[in-house]
mmCIF file of C-alpha atoms in Angstrom:
data_model
loop_
_atom_site.group_PDB
_atom_site.id
_atom_site.type_symbol
_atom_site.label_atom_id
_atom_site.label_comp_id
_atom_site.label_asym_id
_atom_site.label_seq_id
_atom_site.Cartn_x
_atom_site.Cartn_y
_atom_site.Cartn_z
ATOM 1 C CA UNK A 2 -23.480 -2.060 -199.097
ATOM 2 C CA UNK A 3 -21.017 -4.646 -197.876
ATOM 3 C CA UNK A 4 -18.359 -4.715 -195.166
ATOM 4 C CA UNK A 5 -15.281 -6.948 -194.958
ATOM 5 C CA UNK A 6 -14.132 -7.965 -191.476
ATOM 6 C CA UNK A 7 -10.739 -9.485 -190.722
ATOM 7 C CA UNK A 8 -9.553 -10.842 -187.371
ATOM 8 C CA UNK A 9 -7.334 -13.734 -186.268
ATOM 9 C CA UNK A 10 -7.398 -16.090 -189.282
ATOM 10 C CA UNK A 11 -10.897 -15.036 -190.361
ATOM 11 C CA UNK A 12 -11.986 -12.920 -193.326
ATOM 12 C CA UNK A 13 -15.750 -12.538 -193.787
ATOM 13 C CA UNK A 14 -18.341 -10.114 -195.094
ATOM 14 C CA UNK A 15 -21.693 -8.695 -194.066
ATOM 15 C CA UNK A 16 -24.370 -7.129 -196.240
ATOM 16 C CA UNK A 17 -25.849 -3.988 -194.709
ATOM 17 C CA UNK A 18 -29.409 -2.733 -194.908
ATOM 18 C CA UNK A 19 -29.868 0.670 -196.536
ATOM 19 C CA UNK A 20 -30.494 2.656 -193.347
ATOM 20 C CA UNK A 21 -29.141 5.940 -191.946
ATOM 21 C CA UNK A 22 -27.202 4.034 -189.258
ATOM 22 C CA UNK A 23 -25.600 1.648 -191.757
ATOM 23 C CA UNK A 24 -24.671 4.543 -194.074
ATOM 24 C CA UNK A 25 -23.124 6.382 -191.112
ATOM 25 C CA UNK A 26 -21.006 3.306 -190.335
ATOM 26 C CA UNK A 27 -19.861 3.139 -193.968
ATOM 27 C CA UNK A 28 -18.771 6.811 -193.772
ATOM 28 C CA UNK A 29 -16.276 5.885 -191.020
ATOM 29 C CA UNK A 30 -14.373 3.257 -193.018
ATOM 30 C CA UNK A 31 -11.748 1.935 -192.880
ATOM 31 C CA UNK A 32 -11.658 1.111 -189.161
ATOM 32 C CA UNK A 33 -9.223 -0.671 -186.878
ATOM 33 C CA UNK A 34 -11.118 -1.907 -183.835
ATOM 34 C CA UNK A 35 -10.951 -4.700 -181.265
ATOM 35 C CA UNK A 36 -13.468 -7.546 -181.335
ATOM 36 C CA UNK A 37 -14.127 -9.322 -178.050
ATOM 37 C CA UNK A 38 -16.473 -11.812 -176.438
ATOM 38 C CA UNK A 39 -19.540 -10.481 -174.674
ATOM 39 C CA UNK A 40 -22.162 -12.527 -172.866
ATOM 40 C CA UNK A 41 -22.945 -15.970 -174.282
ATOM 41 C CA UNK A 42 -24.307 -15.032 -177.689
ATOM 42 C CA UNK A 43 -22.302 -12.198 -179.224
ATOM 43 C CA UNK A 44 -19.020 -10.502 -179.923
ATOM 44 C CA UNK A 45 -18.731 -6.727 -179.713
ATOM 45 C CA UNK A 46 -16.478 -3.999 -181.101
ATOM 46 C CA UNK A 47 -16.508 -0.410 -179.795
ATOM 47 C CA UNK A 48 -16.584 2.326 -182.418
ATOM 48 C CA UNK A 49 -14.546 5.555 -182.196
ATOM 49 C CA UNK A 50 -17.745 7.630 -182.237
ATOM 50 C CA UNK A 51 -21.472 7.070 -181.944
ATOM 51 C CA UNK A 52 -23.568 6.422 -185.035
ATOM 52 C CA UNK A 53 -26.851 8.105 -185.844
ATOM 53 C CA UNK A 54 -29.856 6.264 -184.470
ATOM 54 C CA UNK A 55 -32.215 7.798 -187.059
ATOM 55 C CA UNK A 56 -34.572 5.148 -188.326
ATOM 56 C CA UNK A 57 -33.922 2.808 -185.397
ATOM 57 C CA UNK A 58 -36.708 1.137 -183.506
ATOM 58 C CA UNK A 59 -38.184 -2.256 -182.784
ATOM 59 C CA UNK A 60 -37.629 -5.000 -185.344
ATOM 60 C CA UNK A 61 -38.483 -8.670 -185.675
ATOM 61 C CA UNK A 62 -36.815 -11.788 -187.028
ATOM 62 C CA UNK A 63 -33.800 -11.667 -184.707
ATOM 63 C CA UNK A 64 -31.356 -14.431 -185.657
ATOM 64 C CA UNK A 65 -27.784 -15.608 -185.303
ATOM 65 C CA UNK A 66 -25.711 -13.858 -187.959
ATOM 66 C CA UNK A 67 -27.276 -10.431 -187.398
ATOM 67 C CA UNK A 68 -24.944 -7.440 -187.211
ATOM 68 C CA UNK A 69 -26.334 -4.699 -184.980
ATOM 69 C CA UNK A 70 -25.393 -1.390 -183.411
ATOM 70 C CA UNK A 71 -26.094 -0.912 -179.705
ATOM 71 C CA UNK A 72 -26.635 2.835 -179.400
ATOM 72 C CA UNK A 73 -26.391 3.169 -175.591
ATOM 73 C CA UNK A 74 -22.789 1.860 -175.590
ATOM 74 C CA UNK A 75 -21.766 2.858 -179.131
ATOM 75 C CA UNK A 76 -20.667 -0.629 -180.190
ATOM 76 C CA UNK A 77 -21.201 -3.147 -182.949
ATOM 77 C CA UNK A 78 -22.795 -6.441 -181.877
ATOM 78 C CA UNK A 79 -22.123 -9.605 -183.894
ATOM 79 C CA UNK A 80 -24.690 -12.216 -182.809
ATOM 80 C CA UNK A 81 -23.723 -15.886 -183.118
ATOM 81 C CA UNK A 82 -26.670 -17.260 -181.135
ATOM 82 C CA UNK A 83 -30.280 -16.208 -180.779
ATOM 83 C CA UNK A 84 -31.159 -12.916 -179.111
ATOM 84 C CA UNK A 85 -34.121 -10.630 -178.609
ATOM 85 C CA UNK A 86 -34.564 -7.030 -179.604
ATOM 86 C CA UNK A 87 -33.826 -4.619 -176.782
ATOM 87 C CA UNK A 88 -34.215 -0.864 -176.649
ATOM 88 C CA UNK A 89 -31.310 0.904 -178.341
ATOM 89 C CA UNK A 90 -30.404 -2.046 -180.590
ATOM 90 C CA UNK A 91 -30.401 -1.226 -184.318
ATOM 91 C CA UNK A 92 -29.987 -4.002 -186.874
ATOM 92 C CA UNK A 93 -27.427 -3.034 -189.517
ATOM 93 C CA UNK A 94 -27.489 -6.187 -191.660
ATOM 94 C CA UNK A 95 -26.403 -9.845 -191.767
ATOM 95 C CA UNK A 96 -23.201 -11.827 -192.044
ATOM 96 C CA UNK A 97 -22.887 -13.405 -195.486
ATOM 97 C CA UNK A 98 -21.115 -16.694 -194.830
ATOM 98 C CA UNK A 99 -22.465 -17.874 -191.519
ATOM 99 C CA UNK A 100 -21.390 -17.401 -187.928
ATOM 100 C CA UNK A 101 -18.275 -19.613 -187.932
ATOM 101 C CA UNK A 102 -15.710 -16.827 -187.430
ATOM 102 C CA UNK A 103 -17.597 -15.496 -184.401
ATOM 103 C CA UNK A 104 -17.138 -18.779 -182.544
ATOM 104 C CA UNK A 105 -13.404 -18.077 -182.078
ATOM 105 C CA UNK A 106 -13.108 -17.092 -178.421
ATOM 106 C CA UNK A 107 -10.941 -14.192 -177.299
ATOM 107 C CA UNK A 108 -10.099 -10.604 -178.083
ATOM 108 C CA UNK A 109 -8.452 -9.692 -181.419
ATOM 109 C CA UNK A 110 -7.608 -6.668 -183.561
ATOM 110 C CA UNK A 111 -10.433 -6.239 -186.096
ATOM 111 C CA UNK A 112 -10.096 -4.591 -189.500
ATOM 112 C CA UNK A 113 -13.296 -3.236 -191.084
ATOM 113 C CA UNK A 114 -13.344 -2.140 -194.726
ATOM 114 C CA UNK A 115 -15.923 -1.472 -197.382
ATOM 115 C CA UNK A 116 -16.311 -3.900 -200.287
ATOM 116 C CA UNK A 117 -16.378 -2.094 -203.644
#
């Protein structure tokens, strides 16, 4: 499963893991969201509804380029620097072409579509 994200001048993809949470996200497509800066290591985008957290739980190998869902707030988290697993964080997959687009500071309309 792959997603295509478009914001500002950026167009990039992410490959999702085959999990209940990732499949639930795919069922919502297409989406028009807002991507914005959060903290010093991620961008976030709030979803119109919460995703299932079935199959979530601790994971390892956290790295820049991970795409996650933060269940307590109902948002996507795009990590562009290192981070650590925290309760309620569910890894959905990884960005395919690196973190470059996430380094653009600011808030932008974000288009999310499935890749056939």
